[in-house]
């Protein structure tokens, strides 16, 4: 029996869940022949060999190095949430998104199970994304304030968004091993962005720590003692080429923070204005 397919909410094209690479999903960076990392060593090898962000994003989007994360993201894609029961789920890692010559890098935690794991684009299709893209739009970095599905017309100017971990983790909590394995993708991302990057916005403590670890491993000069995360915290680093880059921290745009008022729009706008 052929696998069940459902129409994409924007294009109407039918897709199975999870979505096969190169099958026509909007903004899918991969092809059917994109090389797949199946271990930590494979991630290091394929990340290190990615010549540009397009290649890196394609390889991230098909990564299968962490068995627990693969099983979870695909289980969610099969079972789905009732509100999205008639939609196909991406069910793959969510790659970075934005300007390939970004001056600003935003580092989040991981895709949401029914957000980017469903839509295929980072911070898209959930309330965290609503907050982040609305703030970037107010600051002039995003072409629109909403982010509902890949292919909805959203583009970013001077900004790229990535994550400490590219697969949706159970309980929104990746293990230390999973964070370590995925760190090789971020390390290569920093290498490619070195010529243009001026600022980094870390959303939450995990994003902050992932960036500092990736920067150190990529040969950046990182302050000692290691800078501590906090909302509005700032640190100054230098790339291997000697250029200064500012790191700013913000509470994560999770519902736990935005619903309780721990993070307000004004607080987020103030940090973004300093980028």
PDB file of C-alpha atoms in Angstrom:
ATOM      1  CA  UNK A   1       0.000   0.000   0.000  1.00  0.00           C
ATOM      2  CA  UNK A   2       1.444   3.441  -0.914  1.00  0.00           C
ATOM      3  CA  UNK A   3       2.114   5.811   1.999  1.00  0.00           C
ATOM      4  CA  UNK A   4      -0.597   8.262   2.989  1.00  0.00           C
ATOM      5  CA  UNK A   5      -0.218  11.719   1.466  1.00  0.00           C
ATOM      6  CA  UNK A   6      -1.802  15.033   2.410  1.00  0.00           C
ATOM      7  CA  UNK A   7      -1.950  18.379   0.560  1.00  0.00           C
ATOM      8  CA  UNK A   8       0.544  21.083   1.474  1.00  0.00           C
ATOM      9  CA  UNK A   9      -1.420  23.996   3.023  1.00  0.00           C
ATOM     10  CA  UNK A  10      -0.040  26.519   0.501  1.00  0.00           C
ATOM     11  CA  UNK A  11       0.634  24.616  -2.709  1.00  0.00           C
ATOM     12  CA  UNK A  12      -1.931  21.828  -2.456  1.00  0.00           C
ATOM     13  CA  UNK A  13       0.703  19.331  -3.617  1.00  0.00           C
ATOM     14  CA  UNK A  14       0.474  15.926  -1.894  1.00  0.00           C
ATOM     15  CA  UNK A  15       3.314  14.797   0.385  1.00  0.00           C
ATOM     16  CA  UNK A  16       3.894  11.860   2.703  1.00  0.00           C
ATOM     17  CA  UNK A  17       5.050  12.444   6.274  1.00  0.00           C
ATOM     18  CA  UNK A  18       7.985  12.705   6.790  1.00  0.00           C
ATOM     19  CA  UNK A  19       8.737  14.490   3.510  1.00  0.00           C
ATOM     20  CA  UNK A  20      11.345  12.846   1.255  1.00  0.00           C
ATOM     21  CA  UNK A  21      14.262  15.064   0.272  1.00  0.00           C
ATOM     22  CA  UNK A  22      13.943  16.676  -3.132  1.00  0.00           C
ATOM     23  CA  UNK A  23      10.258  15.843  -3.542  1.00  0.00           C
ATOM     24  CA  UNK A  24       9.122  19.437  -4.156  1.00  0.00           C
ATOM     25  CA  UNK A  25       8.404  20.794  -0.666  1.00  0.00           C
ATOM     26  CA  UNK A  26       8.701  24.610  -0.708  1.00  0.00           C
ATOM     27  CA  UNK A  27      12.229  25.809   0.159  1.00  0.00           C
ATOM     28  CA  UNK A  28      13.577  22.273   0.586  1.00  0.00           C
ATOM     29  CA  UNK A  29      17.361  22.766   0.235  1.00  0.00           C
ATOM     30  CA  UNK A  30      18.075  19.065  -0.394  1.00  0.00           C
ATOM     31  CA  UNK A  31      17.877  16.773  -3.380  1.00  0.00           C
ATOM     32  CA  UNK A  32      17.201  13.050  -3.388  1.00  0.00           C
ATOM     33  CA  UNK A  33      20.941  12.446  -3.651  1.00  0.00           C
ATOM     34  CA  UNK A  34      22.055  14.779  -0.865  1.00  0.00           C
ATOM     35  CA  UNK A  35      24.628  13.072   1.326  1.00  0.00           C
ATOM     36  CA  UNK A  36      23.301  11.918   4.710  1.00  0.00           C
ATOM     37  CA  UNK A  37      25.222  12.014   8.004  1.00  0.00           C
ATOM     38  CA  UNK A  38      24.425   8.897  10.079  1.00  0.00           C
ATOM     39  CA  UNK A  39      26.860   9.357  12.964  1.00  0.00           C
ATOM     40  CA  UNK A  40      28.762  12.034  14.854  1.00  0.00           C
ATOM     41  CA  UNK A  41      31.787  11.355  12.659  1.00  0.00           C
ATOM     42  CA  UNK A  42      29.573  11.684   9.594  1.00  0.00           C
ATOM     43  CA  UNK A  43      28.302  15.066  10.774  1.00  0.00           C
ATOM     44  CA  UNK A  44      31.865  16.310  11.273  1.00  0.00           C
ATOM     45  CA  UNK A  45      32.908  15.061   7.841  1.00  0.00           C
ATOM     46  CA  UNK A  46      29.939  16.391   5.881  1.00  0.00           C
ATOM     47  CA  UNK A  47      29.802  19.696   7.755  1.00  0.00           C
ATOM     48  CA  UNK A  48      33.519  20.263   7.245  1.00  0.00           C
ATOM     49  CA  UNK A  49      33.177  19.541   3.535  1.00  0.00           C
ATOM     50  CA  UNK A  50      30.247  21.905   2.934  1.00  0.00           C
ATOM     51  CA  UNK A  51      31.616  24.646   0.662  1.00  0.00           C
ATOM     52  CA  UNK A  52      28.740  27.072   1.221  1.00  0.00           C
ATOM     53  CA  UNK A  53      25.535  27.597   3.209  1.00  0.00           C
ATOM     54  CA  UNK A  54      23.356  26.039   0.501  1.00  0.00           C
ATOM     55  CA  UNK A  55      25.293  22.788   0.719  1.00  0.00           C
ATOM     56  CA  UNK A  56      25.379  22.947   4.505  1.00  0.00           C
ATOM     57  CA  UNK A  57      21.616  23.515   4.761  1.00  0.00           C
ATOM     58  CA  UNK A  58      20.921  20.634   2.378  1.00  0.00           C
ATOM     59  CA  UNK A  59      23.039  18.252   4.457  1.00  0.00           C
ATOM     60  CA  UNK A  60      21.536  19.457   7.736  1.00  0.00           C
ATOM     61  CA  UNK A  61      18.031  18.861   6.394  1.00  0.00           C
ATOM     62  CA  UNK A  62      18.629  15.133   5.866  1.00  0.00           C
ATOM     63  CA  UNK A  63      20.842  14.409   8.897  1.00  0.00           C
ATOM     64  CA  UNK A  64      20.094  11.122  10.694  1.00  0.00           C
ATOM     65  CA  UNK A  65      22.972  11.060  13.177  1.00  0.00           C
ATOM     66  CA  UNK A  66      20.953  10.961  16.420  1.00  0.00           C
ATOM     67  CA  UNK A  67      18.646   7.902  16.616  1.00  0.00           C
ATOM     68  CA  UNK A  68      16.491   9.261  19.454  1.00  0.00           C
ATOM     69  CA  UNK A  69      15.801  12.497  17.588  1.00  0.00           C
ATOM     70  CA  UNK A  70      15.097  10.720  14.300  1.00  0.00           C
ATOM     71  CA  UNK A  71      12.590   8.430  16.018  1.00  0.00           C
ATOM     72  CA  UNK A  72      10.862  11.309  17.795  1.00  0.00           C
ATOM     73  CA  UNK A  73      10.590  13.703  14.850  1.00  0.00           C
ATOM     74  CA  UNK A  74       9.175  10.928  12.672  1.00  0.00           C
ATOM     75  CA  UNK A  75       6.757   9.712  15.354  1.00  0.00           C
ATOM     76  CA  UNK A  76       5.401  13.256  15.660  1.00  0.00           C
ATOM     77  CA  UNK A  77       5.097  13.441  11.874  1.00  0.00           C
ATOM     78  CA  UNK A  78       2.995  10.266  11.861  1.00  0.00           C
ATOM     79  CA  UNK A  79       0.802  10.945  14.894  1.00  0.00           C
ATOM     80  CA  UNK A  80       0.470  14.752  14.471  1.00  0.00           C
ATOM     81  CA  UNK A  81      -1.523  17.211  16.513  1.00  0.00           C
ATOM     82  CA  UNK A  82      -5.290  17.202  16.009  1.00  0.00           C
ATOM     83  CA  UNK A  83      -5.254  20.783  14.664  1.00  0.00           C
ATOM     84  CA  UNK A  84      -2.906  19.691  11.864  1.00  0.00           C
ATOM     85  CA  UNK A  85      -4.178  16.166  11.267  1.00  0.00           C
ATOM     86  CA  UNK A  86      -4.901  16.906   7.595  1.00  0.00           C
ATOM     87  CA  UNK A  87      -1.462  18.413   6.877  1.00  0.00           C
ATOM     88  CA  UNK A  88       1.773  16.712   5.881  1.00  0.00           C
ATOM     89  CA  UNK A  89       4.616  17.032   8.378  1.00  0.00           C
ATOM     90  CA  UNK A  90       8.173  17.827   7.280  1.00  0.00           C
ATOM     91  CA  UNK A  91       9.538  15.434   9.917  1.00  0.00           C
ATOM     92  CA  UNK A  92      13.191  16.207   9.129  1.00  0.00           C
ATOM     93  CA  UNK A  93      15.836  18.526  10.629  1.00  0.00           C
ATOM     94  CA  UNK A  94      15.088  22.223  10.156  1.00  0.00           C
ATOM     95  CA  UNK A  95      18.086  23.910   8.484  1.00  0.00           C
ATOM     96  CA  UNK A  96      19.146  27.524   8.901  1.00  0.00           C
ATOM     97  CA  UNK A  97      17.194  30.230   7.087  1.00  0.00           C
ATOM     98  CA  UNK A  98      17.890  33.764   5.949  1.00  0.00           C
ATOM     99  CA  UNK A  99      20.404  35.990   4.212  1.00  0.00           C
ATOM    100  CA  UNK A 100      23.429  34.000   2.937  1.00  0.00           C
ATOM    101  CA  UNK A 101      25.614  37.068   3.567  1.00  0.00           C
ATOM    102  CA  UNK A 102      24.160  37.687   7.029  1.00  0.00           C
ATOM    103  CA  UNK A 103      25.591  40.324   9.318  1.00  0.00           C
ATOM    104  CA  UNK A 104      23.449  39.022  12.202  1.00  0.00           C
ATOM    105  CA  UNK A 105      23.052  35.409  13.302  1.00  0.00           C
ATOM    106  CA  UNK A 106      20.177  34.370  15.577  1.00  0.00           C
ATOM    107  CA  UNK A 107      20.790  31.124  17.475  1.00  0.00           C
ATOM    108  CA  UNK A 108      17.787  29.354  18.974  1.00  0.00           C
ATOM    109  CA  UNK A 109      17.344  26.044  20.790  1.00  0.00           C
ATOM    110  CA  UNK A 110      15.655  23.502  18.494  1.00  0.00           C
ATOM    111  CA  UNK A 111      12.611  23.123  16.203  1.00  0.00           C
ATOM    112  CA  UNK A 112       9.211  22.767  17.836  1.00  0.00           C
ATOM    113  CA  UNK A 113       7.536  19.408  17.307  1.00  0.00           C
ATOM    114  CA  UNK A 114       4.478  20.967  15.664  1.00  0.00           C
ATOM    115  CA  UNK A 115       6.228  24.119  14.422  1.00  0.00           C
ATOM    116  CA  UNK A 116       9.329  23.735  12.258  1.00  0.00           C
ATOM    117  CA  UNK A 117       9.065  19.935  12.442  1.00  0.00           C
ATOM    118  CA  UNK A 118       5.728  20.392  10.660  1.00  0.00           C
ATOM    119  CA  UNK A 119       6.487  23.301   8.318  1.00  0.00           C
ATOM    120  CA  UNK A 120      10.126  22.630   7.444  1.00  0.00           C
ATOM    121  CA  UNK A 121      11.334  26.158   8.223  1.00  0.00           C
ATOM    122  CA  UNK A 122      12.940  27.230  11.457  1.00  0.00           C
ATOM    123  CA  UNK A 123      10.710  29.224  13.885  1.00  0.00           C
ATOM    124  CA  UNK A 124       7.763  28.817  11.514  1.00  0.00           C
ATOM    125  CA  UNK A 125       4.247  27.730  12.387  1.00  0.00           C
ATOM    126  CA  UNK A 126       4.260  28.266  16.161  1.00  0.00           C
ATOM    127  CA  UNK A 127       3.952  31.103  18.675  1.00  0.00           C
ATOM    128  CA  UNK A 128       7.697  31.364  19.229  1.00  0.00           C
ATOM    129  CA  UNK A 129       8.113  32.114  15.545  1.00  0.00           C
ATOM    130  CA  UNK A 130       5.244  34.602  15.682  1.00  0.00           C
ATOM    131  CA  UNK A 131       7.160  36.550  18.322  1.00  0.00           C
ATOM    132  CA  UNK A 132      10.567  36.359  16.668  1.00  0.00           C
ATOM    133  CA  UNK A 133       9.562  37.259  13.118  1.00  0.00           C
ATOM    134  CA  UNK A 134       7.233  40.033  14.266  1.00  0.00           C
ATOM    135  CA  UNK A 135      10.146  41.553  16.197  1.00  0.00           C
ATOM    136  CA  UNK A 136      12.496  41.205  13.223  1.00  0.00           C
ATOM    137  CA  UNK A 137       9.848  42.825  11.017  1.00  0.00           C
ATOM    138  CA  UNK A 138       9.492  45.762  13.414  1.00  0.00           C
ATOM    139  CA  UNK A 139      13.265  46.211  13.242  1.00  0.00           C
ATOM    140  CA  UNK A 140      13.301  46.122   9.442  1.00  0.00           C
ATOM    141  CA  UNK A 141      15.008  42.738   9.048  1.00  0.00           C
ATOM    142  CA  UNK A 142      12.000  40.618   7.950  1.00  0.00           C
ATOM    143  CA  UNK A 143       9.810  41.234   4.901  1.00  0.00           C
ATOM    144  CA  UNK A 144       6.654  40.328   6.823  1.00  0.00           C
ATOM    145  CA  UNK A 145       5.560  39.909  10.417  1.00  0.00           C
ATOM    146  CA  UNK A 146       4.051  36.426  10.085  1.00  0.00           C
ATOM    147  CA  UNK A 147       5.674  33.076   9.394  1.00  0.00           C
ATOM    148  CA  UNK A 148       3.167  30.319   8.737  1.00  0.00           C
ATOM    149  CA  UNK A 149       4.662  27.930   6.175  1.00  0.00           C
ATOM    150  CA  UNK A 150       7.764  27.506   4.049  1.00  0.00           C
ATOM    151  CA  UNK A 151       7.023  29.242   0.775  1.00  0.00           C
ATOM    152  CA  UNK A 152       4.802  31.961   2.292  1.00  0.00           C
ATOM    153  CA  UNK A 153       6.989  34.767   0.893  1.00  0.00           C
ATOM    154  CA  UNK A 154       8.952  35.576   4.040  1.00  0.00           C
ATOM    155  CA  UNK A 155      12.535  36.733   3.478  1.00  0.00           C
ATOM    156  CA  UNK A 156      15.195  38.128   5.791  1.00  0.00           C
ATOM    157  CA  UNK A 157      17.627  40.969   5.161  1.00  0.00           C
ATOM    158  CA  UNK A 158      21.064  40.843   6.847  1.00  0.00           C
ATOM    159  CA  UNK A 159      19.837  38.125   9.252  1.00  0.00           C
ATOM    160  CA  UNK A 160      20.194  34.349   9.321  1.00  0.00           C
ATOM    161  CA  UNK A 161      18.500  32.116  11.895  1.00  0.00           C
ATOM    162  CA  UNK A 162      19.891  28.788  13.071  1.00  0.00           C
ATOM    163  CA  UNK A 163      19.642  26.487  16.084  1.00  0.00           C
ATOM    164  CA  UNK A 164      21.781  24.647  18.602  1.00  0.00           C
ATOM    165  CA  UNK A 165      19.984  21.434  17.576  1.00  0.00           C
ATOM    166  CA  UNK A 166      18.202  21.028  14.234  1.00  0.00           C
ATOM    167  CA  UNK A 167      15.744  18.233  15.144  1.00  0.00           C
ATOM    168  CA  UNK A 168      12.715  18.535  17.397  1.00  0.00           C
ATOM    169  CA  UNK A 169      13.689  16.872  20.712  1.00  0.00           C
ATOM    170  CA  UNK A 170      11.311  15.106  23.114  1.00  0.00           C
ATOM    171  CA  UNK A 171      10.240  17.540  25.809  1.00  0.00           C
ATOM    172  CA  UNK A 172      12.175  20.324  24.044  1.00  0.00           C
ATOM    173  CA  UNK A 173      15.260  18.933  25.786  1.00  0.00           C
ATOM    174  CA  UNK A 174      18.131  17.638  23.637  1.00  0.00           C
ATOM    175  CA  UNK A 175      20.753  15.607  25.441  1.00  0.00           C
ATOM    176  CA  UNK A 176      24.333  16.810  25.876  1.00  0.00           C
ATOM    177  CA  UNK A 177      25.437  14.197  23.332  1.00  0.00           C
ATOM    178  CA  UNK A 178      22.882  15.399  20.771  1.00  0.00           C
ATOM    179  CA  UNK A 179      23.948  19.012  21.286  1.00  0.00           C
ATOM    180  CA  UNK A 180      27.579  18.002  20.830  1.00  0.00           C
ATOM    181  CA  UNK A 181      26.878  16.088  17.619  1.00  0.00           C
ATOM    182  CA  UNK A 182      24.828  18.918  16.100  1.00  0.00           C
ATOM    183  CA  UNK A 183      27.483  21.449  17.107  1.00  0.00           C
ATOM    184  CA  UNK A 184      29.612  20.554  14.081  1.00  0.00           C
ATOM    185  CA  UNK A 185      26.952  22.044  11.785  1.00  0.00           C
ATOM    186  CA  UNK A 186      27.045  25.339  13.715  1.00  0.00           C
ATOM    187  CA  UNK A 187      30.830  25.381  13.732  1.00  0.00           C
ATOM    188  CA  UNK A 188      30.912  25.172   9.928  1.00  0.00           C
ATOM    189  CA  UNK A 189      28.147  27.779   9.701  1.00  0.00           C
ATOM    190  CA  UNK A 190      30.370  30.201  11.599  1.00  0.00           C
ATOM    191  CA  UNK A 191      33.267  29.471   9.246  1.00  0.00           C
ATOM    192  CA  UNK A 192      31.166  30.345   6.205  1.00  0.00           C
ATOM    193  CA  UNK A 193      29.688  33.484   7.805  1.00  0.00           C
ATOM    194  CA  UNK A 194      33.055  34.793   9.037  1.00  0.00           C
ATOM    195  CA  UNK A 195      33.465  37.425   6.259  1.00  0.00           C
ATOM    196  CA  UNK A 196      30.163  39.195   6.983  1.00  0.00           C
ATOM    197  CA  UNK A 197      29.057  38.501  10.560  1.00  0.00           C
ATOM    198  CA  UNK A 198      28.995  41.433  13.032  1.00  0.00           C
ATOM    199  CA  UNK A 199      26.514  40.355  15.745  1.00  0.00           C
ATOM    200  CA  UNK A 200      24.941  37.237  17.228  1.00  0.00           C
ATOM    201  CA  UNK A 201      21.665  37.035  19.139  1.00  0.00           C
ATOM    202  CA  UNK A 202      21.442  33.974  21.394  1.00  0.00           C
ATOM    203  CA  UNK A 203      17.915  33.019  22.434  1.00  0.00           C
ATOM    204  CA  UNK A 204      18.139  31.326  25.818  1.00  0.00           C
ATOM    205  CA  UNK A 205      21.001  29.775  27.703  1.00  0.00           C
ATOM    206  CA  UNK A 206      21.343  26.756  25.399  1.00  0.00           C
ATOM    207  CA  UNK A 207      21.652  28.976  22.327  1.00  0.00           C
ATOM    208  CA  UNK A 208      24.220  31.101  24.189  1.00  0.00           C
ATOM    209  CA  UNK A 209      26.311  28.095  25.231  1.00  0.00           C
ATOM    210  CA  UNK A 210      26.044  26.446  21.802  1.00  0.00           C
ATOM    211  CA  UNK A 211      27.309  29.577  20.084  1.00  0.00           C
ATOM    212  CA  UNK A 212      30.230  30.059  22.486  1.00  0.00           C
ATOM    213  CA  UNK A 213      31.246  26.413  22.098  1.00  0.00           C
ATOM    214  CA  UNK A 214      30.944  26.595  18.325  1.00  0.00           C
ATOM    215  CA  UNK A 215      32.934  29.829  18.186  1.00  0.00           C
ATOM    216  CA  UNK A 216      35.713  28.396  20.344  1.00  0.00           C
ATOM    217  CA  UNK A 217      35.877  25.217  18.266  1.00  0.00           C
ATOM    218  CA  UNK A 218      35.959  27.323  15.084  1.00  0.00           C
ATOM    219  CA  UNK A 219      39.047  29.137  16.343  1.00  0.00           C
ATOM    220  CA  UNK A 220      37.406  32.357  17.537  1.00  0.00           C
ATOM    221  CA  UNK A 221      38.906  34.303  20.427  1.00  0.00           C
ATOM    222  CA  UNK A 222      36.392  33.873  23.263  1.00  0.00           C
ATOM    223  CA  UNK A 223      36.648  35.888  26.523  1.00  0.00           C
ATOM    224  CA  UNK A 224      37.834  34.191  29.691  1.00  0.00           C
ATOM    225  CA  UNK A 225      36.159  33.538  32.002  1.00  0.00           C
ATOM    226  CA  UNK A 226      33.385  32.303  29.739  1.00  0.00           C
ATOM    227  CA  UNK A 227      30.641  34.974  29.467  1.00  0.00           C
ATOM    228  CA  UNK A 228      27.468  34.180  31.406  1.00  0.00           C
ATOM    229  CA  UNK A 229      24.033  34.242  29.815  1.00  0.00           C
ATOM    230  CA  UNK A 230      21.366  36.716  30.845  1.00  0.00           C
ATOM    231  CA  UNK A 231      18.733  38.803  29.121  1.00  0.00           C
ATOM    232  CA  UNK A 232      20.575  41.767  27.635  1.00  0.00           C
ATOM    233  CA  UNK A 233      23.988  40.246  28.392  1.00  0.00           C
ATOM    234  CA  UNK A 234      26.740  41.243  25.972  1.00  0.00           C
ATOM    235  CA  UNK A 235      30.135  39.761  25.126  1.00  0.00           C
ATOM    236  CA  UNK A 236      32.784  40.627  22.567  1.00  0.00           C
ATOM    237  CA  UNK A 237      34.528  37.955  20.499  1.00  0.00           C
ATOM    238  CA  UNK A 238      36.918  37.937  17.539  1.00  0.00           C
ATOM    239  CA  UNK A 239      36.781  35.687  14.491  1.00  0.00           C
ATOM    240  CA  UNK A 240      39.890  33.835  13.270  1.00  0.00           C
ATOM    241  CA  UNK A 241      40.387  36.681  10.779  1.00  0.00           C
ATOM    242  CA  UNK A 242      40.478  39.130  13.707  1.00  0.00           C
ATOM    243  CA  UNK A 243      37.122  40.830  13.156  1.00  0.00           C
ATOM    244  CA  UNK A 244      35.113  41.745  16.276  1.00  0.00           C
ATOM    245  CA  UNK A 245      31.666  40.188  16.741  1.00  0.00           C
ATOM    246  CA  UNK A 246      29.206  41.134  19.491  1.00  0.00           C
ATOM    247  CA  UNK A 247      27.172  38.455  21.253  1.00  0.00           C
ATOM    248  CA  UNK A 248      23.871  39.512  22.827  1.00  0.00           C
ATOM    249  CA  UNK A 249      21.554  37.377  24.925  1.00  0.00           C
ATOM    250  CA  UNK A 250      17.767  37.333  25.155  1.00  0.00           C
ATOM    251  CA  UNK A 251      15.341  35.143  26.994  1.00  0.00           C
ATOM    252  CA  UNK A 252      13.979  32.591  24.563  1.00  0.00           C
ATOM    253  CA  UNK A 253      10.756  33.444  22.740  1.00  0.00           C
ATOM    254  CA  UNK A 254       9.075  30.342  24.176  1.00  0.00           C
ATOM    255  CA  UNK A 255       5.489  30.504  25.405  1.00  0.00           C
ATOM    256  CA  UNK A 256       6.794  29.793  28.897  1.00  0.00           C
ATOM    257  CA  UNK A 257       8.526  33.182  28.776  1.00  0.00           C
ATOM    258  CA  UNK A 258       6.139  35.242  26.640  1.00  0.00           C
ATOM    259  CA  UNK A 259       2.900  34.101  28.293  1.00  0.00           C
ATOM    260  CA  UNK A 260       4.234  34.803  31.777  1.00  0.00           C
ATOM    261  CA  UNK A 261       5.658  38.229  30.911  1.00  0.00           C
ATOM    262  CA  UNK A 262       9.225  37.190  31.623  1.00  0.00           C
ATOM    263  CA  UNK A 263       9.915  38.339  28.053  1.00  0.00           C
ATOM    264  CA  UNK A 264       7.929  41.238  26.624  1.00  0.00           C
ATOM    265  CA  UNK A 265       7.915  42.701  23.115  1.00  0.00           C
ATOM    266  CA  UNK A 266       9.658  45.803  24.422  1.00  0.00           C
ATOM    267  CA  UNK A 267      12.417  43.703  26.006  1.00  0.00           C
ATOM    268  CA  UNK A 268      12.991  41.765  22.788  1.00  0.00           C
ATOM    269  CA  UNK A 269      12.908  44.917  20.652  1.00  0.00           C
ATOM    270  CA  UNK A 270      15.489  46.587  22.886  1.00  0.00           C
ATOM    271  CA  UNK A 271      17.974  43.749  22.447  1.00  0.00           C
ATOM    272  CA  UNK A 272      17.408  43.521  18.682  1.00  0.00           C
ATOM    273  CA  UNK A 273      17.969  47.267  18.374  1.00  0.00           C
ATOM    274  CA  UNK A 274      21.495  46.744  19.760  1.00  0.00           C
ATOM    275  CA  UNK A 275      22.441  44.274  17.034  1.00  0.00           C
TER     276      UNK A 275
END
